[in-house]
Coordinates of C-alpha atoms and ligand atoms in Angstrom, one line a residue:
X68 CA 6.8 -127.1 58.8
X69 CA 5.1 -125.7 56.1
X70 CA 2.4 -123.0 57.3
X71 CA -0.3 -124.5 55.3
X72 CA -0.9 -128.2 54.6
X73 CA -4.0 -129.7 52.6
X74 CA -4.1 -133.5 53.4
X75 CA -5.7 -135.9 51.0
X76 CA -8.6 -133.6 50.5
X77 CA -11.3 -134.9 48.7
X78 CA -14.8 -133.0 47.2
X79 CA -17.5 -134.2 45.6
X80 CA -20.5 -132.4 43.8
X81 CA -23.5 -134.5 43.2
X82 CA -21.5 -137.6 43.2
X83 CA -18.7 -136.1 40.8
X84 CA -15.3 -135.8 42.3
X85 CA -14.0 -132.4 41.8
X86 CA -10.7 -133.0 44.5
X87 CA -9.6 -136.5 45.3
X88 CA -7.3 -137.1 47.8
X89 CA -5.3 -133.8 47.3
X90 CA -2.5 -133.3 49.4
X91 CA 0.2 -130.2 49.0
X92 CA 1.7 -128.0 51.4
X93 CA 2.9 -124.2 51.2
X94 CA 5.8 -122.8 53.3
X95 CA 6.8 -119.5 54.7
X96 CA 8.9 -117.5 52.5
X97 CA 8.1 -119.3 49.5
X98 CA 5.7 -118.9 46.5
X99 CA 3.8 -122.3 45.8
X100 CA 2.2 -122.6 42.2
X101 CA -1.0 -124.6 41.8
X102 CA -1.7 -124.5 38.2
X103 CA -4.1 -126.9 36.0
X104 CA -6.5 -126.7 33.0
X105 CA -9.9 -125.0 33.5
X106 CA -11.9 -127.2 36.0
X107 CA -9.0 -129.3 37.7
X108 CA -10.6 -128.5 41.0
X109 CA -7.7 -125.3 42.1
X110 CA -10.7 -122.6 43.2
X111 CA -12.5 -125.5 45.0
X112 CA -9.1 -126.1 46.9
X113 CA -8.9 -122.4 47.6
X114 CA -12.6 -122.8 49.3
X115 CA -11.8 -125.9 51.2
X116 CA -8.6 -124.4 52.5
X117 CA -10.4 -121.0 53.4
X118 CA -13.2 -122.8 54.9
X119 CA -15.6 -121.8 52.8
X120 CA -16.3 -125.7 51.8
X121 CA -16.2 -129.0 54.1
X122 CA -14.3 -131.6 52.2
X123 CA -15.7 -135.0 52.3
X124 CA -12.4 -136.3 53.7
X125 CA -9.1 -135.0 54.2
X126 CA -7.6 -132.2 56.5
X127 CA -6.3 -128.7 56.5
X128 CA -3.4 -127.7 59.0
X129 CA -2.5 -124.0 59.5
X130 CA 0.5 -123.4 61.2
X131 CA 0.3 -127.2 62.8
X132 CA -3.6 -126.6 64.1
X133 CA -6.2 -128.9 62.3
X134 CA -8.7 -125.9 61.0
X135 CA -10.8 -128.5 59.1
X136 CA -13.8 -127.8 61.3
X137 CA -13.1 -124.3 61.6
X138 CA -14.7 -121.6 59.8
X139 CA -13.5 -118.7 57.6
X140 CA -13.3 -115.9 60.0
X141 CA -11.4 -117.9 62.5
X142 CA -9.3 -119.1 59.8
X143 CA -8.4 -115.4 59.3
X144 CA -7.9 -114.5 62.4
X145 CA -5.0 -117.3 62.5
X146 CA -3.3 -115.4 59.6
X147 CA -5.1 -116.8 56.2
X148 CA -6.6 -114.6 53.4
X149 CA -7.2 -115.1 50.2
X150 CA -8.7 -113.5 46.9
X151 CA -11.3 -114.9 44.3
X152 CA -11.2 -115.7 40.9
X153 CA -14.2 -113.4 40.2
X154 CA -13.5 -109.6 41.4
X155 CA -15.2 -108.9 44.9
X156 CA -14.6 -105.5 45.7
X157 CA -16.9 -102.8 46.7
X158 CA -17.8 -101.0 43.6
X159 CA -19.0 -98.0 45.2
X160 CA -16.2 -97.4 47.6
X161 CA -13.1 -95.8 46.7
X162 CA -9.8 -97.8 46.1
X163 CA -8.6 -96.6 49.8
X164 CA -12.3 -97.3 51.2
X165 CA -12.0 -101.1 50.0
X166 CA -8.6 -101.1 51.8
X167 CA -10.2 -99.6 55.0
X168 CA -13.1 -101.8 55.4
X169 CA -10.8 -104.6 55.4
X170 CA -8.2 -102.9 57.6
X171 CA -10.8 -102.6 60.0
X172 CA -11.2 -106.2 60.5
X173 CA -7.6 -107.4 60.7
X174 CA -4.9 -107.0 63.5
X175 CA -3.8 -103.5 62.4
X176 CA -7.2 -102.3 63.2
X177 CA -6.3 -99.8 65.7
X178 CA -4.2 -98.0 62.7
X179 CA -6.4 -98.5 59.9
X180 CA -6.0 -95.5 57.9
X181 CA -2.0 -96.2 58.5
X182 CA -2.3 -99.6 57.2
X183 CA -4.5 -99.3 54.3
X184 CA -1.9 -95.9 53.2
X185 CA 1.0 -98.3 53.8
X186 CA -0.1 -101.1 51.7
X187 CA -1.4 -98.6 48.8
X188 CA 2.2 -97.4 48.9
X189 CA 3.8 -100.6 48.9
X190 CA 1.5 -101.7 45.7
X191 CA 1.7 -98.2 43.9
X192 CA -1.5 -97.4 44.1
X193 CA -1.6 -94.1 46.0
X194 CA -2.5 -92.2 43.0
X195 CA -5.5 -94.3 42.5
X196 CA -6.8 -94.2 46.3
X197 CA -9.7 -91.4 45.8
X198 CA -10.8 -93.6 42.4
X199 CA -14.1 -95.6 42.7
X200 CA -13.3 -99.2 42.5
X201 CA -15.8 -100.1 39.8
X202 CA -14.1 -97.3 37.4
X203 CA -10.4 -99.4 37.4
X204 CA -9.7 -101.3 34.5
X205 CA -9.0 -104.9 35.6
X206 CA -5.7 -105.1 36.1
X207 CA -5.8 -102.3 38.6
X208 CA -8.6 -104.1 40.4
X209 CA -6.8 -107.1 40.7
X210 CA -4.3 -105.1 42.4
X211 CA -6.3 -103.4 44.6
X212 CA -8.1 -107.2 45.8
X213 CA -4.6 -108.4 46.6
X214 CA -4.0 -104.7 48.2
X215 CA -7.3 -105.7 50.3
X216 CA -5.7 -109.2 51.8
X217 CA -2.6 -107.2 52.3
X218 CA -4.0 -104.5 55.0
X219 CA -5.2 -108.4 56.9
X220 CA -1.2 -109.1 57.2
X221 CA -1.7 -112.3 56.1
X222 CA 0.8 -115.3 57.0
X223 CA -0.8 -117.2 54.6
X224 CA -1.8 -115.6 51.3
X225 CA -4.0 -117.3 48.4
X226 CA -4.6 -115.6 45.5
X227 CA -6.7 -117.0 42.7
X228 CA -5.5 -115.7 39.1
X229 CA -4.6 -112.5 40.4
X230 CA -2.7 -111.5 36.9
X231 CA -6.0 -112.3 34.5
X232 CA -6.6 -108.6 32.8
X233 CA -3.2 -107.7 33.9
X234 CA -0.8 -106.0 31.2
X235 CA 2.9 -107.1 30.8
X236 CA 4.3 -104.4 32.9
X237 CA 1.4 -104.5 35.5
X238 CA 2.8 -108.5 35.4
X239 CA 6.5 -107.4 35.7
X240 CA 5.7 -105.5 38.8
X241 CA 3.3 -108.2 40.1
X242 CA 6.1 -110.8 40.1
X243 CA 8.4 -108.5 42.0
X244 CA 5.5 -107.8 44.4
X245 CA 5.2 -111.8 45.0
X246 CA 8.9 -112.2 45.7
X247 CA 9.0 -109.5 48.5
X248 CA 6.1 -110.8 49.9
X249 CA 7.5 -114.5 50.1
X250 CA 10.8 -112.5 51.7
X251 CA 8.5 -111.3 54.5
X252 CA 7.9 -115.0 55.4
X253 CA 4.7 -114.8 53.7
X254 CA 3.2 -118.0 52.5
X255 CA 1.9 -117.2 48.8
X256 CA -0.2 -120.2 46.8
X257 CA -0.9 -118.6 43.6
X258 CA -3.3 -120.1 41.1
X259 CA -2.3 -118.6 37.7
X260 CA -2.9 -119.1 34.1
X261 CA 0.3 -117.0 33.0
X262 CA 2.8 -120.1 32.6
X263 CA 5.7 -117.2 32.1
X264 CA 4.5 -115.6 35.7
X265 CA 4.2 -119.2 37.3
X266 CA 8.0 -120.1 36.5
X267 CA 9.4 -117.2 37.4
X268 CA 8.2 -116.4 40.7
X269 CA 7.3 -120.0 42.2
X270 CA 9.6 -122.0 44.4
X271 CA 7.6 -125.0 43.4
X272 CA 4.6 -125.8 41.7
X273 CA 1.7 -128.4 41.8
X274 CA -0.1 -129.5 39.0
X275 CA -3.9 -130.2 39.4
X276 CA -5.6 -132.2 36.8
X277 CA -9.4 -133.9 37.0
X278 CA -9.0 -133.3 40.9
X279 CA -5.7 -135.3 41.4
X280 CA -1.9 -133.6 41.9
X281 CA -0.2 -135.1 39.0
X282 CA 2.8 -133.6 39.1
X283 CA 5.0 -131.3 42.2
X284 CA 8.5 -130.0 41.8
X285 CA 10.3 -126.9 40.8
X286 CA 9.7 -125.1 37.9
X287 CA 12.4 -126.2 35.9
X288 CA 11.2 -129.9 36.5
X289 CA 7.7 -128.8 36.0
X290 CA 8.2 -127.3 32.6
X291 CA 9.8 -130.7 31.4
X292 CA 7.2 -133.0 33.0
X293 CA 5.5 -135.3 30.4
X294 CA 2.3 -135.7 32.3
X295 CA 2.1 -132.0 32.9
X296 CA 2.7 -131.3 29.0
X297 CA 0.1 -133.3 28.0
X298 CA -2.6 -132.6 30.7
X299 CA -2.3 -128.9 31.0
X300 CA 0.7 -127.3 28.6
X301 CA -0.4 -129.0 25.6
X302 CA -3.6 -127.5 26.0
X303 CA -2.6 -124.0 24.6
Ligands
ADP1385 P1 -10.5 -124.7 38.7 O1 -10.4 -123.6 39.5 O2 -9.6 -125.5 38.7 O3 -11.0 -123.9 37.2 P2 -13.2 -125.4 39.9 O4 -12.3 -126.1 41.2 O5 -13.7 -124.3 39.8 O6 -12.0 -125.5 38.7 O7 -14.1 -126.7 39.5 C1 -13.6 -128.1 40.0 C2 -14.6 -129.0 39.2 O8 -16.0 -128.8 40.2 C3 -15.4 -128.5 37.7 O9 -15.7 -129.5 37.1 C4 -16.7 -127.3 38.2 O10 -17.8 -127.5 37.0 C5 -17.2 -128.2 39.4 N1 -17.6 -127.3 40.5 C6 -17.3 -126.1 40.9 N2 -18.0 -125.6 41.8 C7 -19.2 -126.4 41.8 C8 -20.3 -126.2 42.5 N3 -20.6 -125.2 43.4 N4 -21.5 -127.0 42.2 C9 -21.1 -127.9 41.6 N5 -19.9 -128.3 40.7 C10 -18.9 -127.3 41.2
MG1386 MG1 -10.8 -121.4 38.9

C-alpha cells in the first residue's frame, strides 16, 4: 500500500478548476515525480496533501488513514513534511538556527542539536552552519529548506521545485540525496522543472496538465509519451 494517496481531488478557484479529480500515489522507498507546465496545479495539490487547502471533492490518505479533514500540524505529526516553491527560511537565523527551530517540533526534539547537526552533515552544510540564511545563494538556501524538513524525519516528503537555482554540481549531489532518502524508506514526491533530474531520480512520474493527470509511468515511458510531449516538453 502506498504511504500517500490522493484520490479524485478537485479544487476550484472562483469557479475555475485548478484540480479536476486528480488521483496519484507515492510509495515508500520511491521517488515519485510530479511534472507539468506552470499553472497545471502541482503546488495546489501539495497544499491539499499537506492540509493547507480543503479540496472540493476527494480524499487524502496517509499510511492508510483518511486525513482529509486533518490540519497541517496533525499531518506533520503523522510524518508528512514539505518545502515550498517560494523560499520560506527564517532569514535572520543562521542555517543551524533554522534547523534547530524545526527540530524542536519534530520527533527528535529531545536531541534537537544532535538531530540538526546530523542533517547538516548529511547534506554537506556543516561549513555553512553559522551563516545567516538570508546571505545564502539560492541553491544553498534550497538545500537548507530541504534540510529543515529532514530534521522532522518525514515518512512522506513533498518537495516543490527544490532544485530551482541550483547549479549543475549542486543538482548532481541533490539527485544522490533523493535516492538515499528513498533507500531509507521515505516516500518522496518531487515537483521539479529540471527534466534531467526528474528522469534520473524518479521511479515513477505523473504528468499534470490543466488540473488533470494526463500520463503516469516510469520515466522511460513518460519521455516518449505523445500527450506529454505536446502538453509539456513541447513547451521548452
Ligand atoms: P503549478 O504549481 O503547477 O504551477 P498552481 O497549483 O500554483 O500550479 O496553480 C494552478 C492554478 O490555480 C493556476 O491557474 C493558478 O493561477 C491558480 N491558483 C493557484 N493558487 C490560487 C489562489 N490562491 N487563488 C486563485 N487561483 C489560484
Ligand atoms: Mg507551483
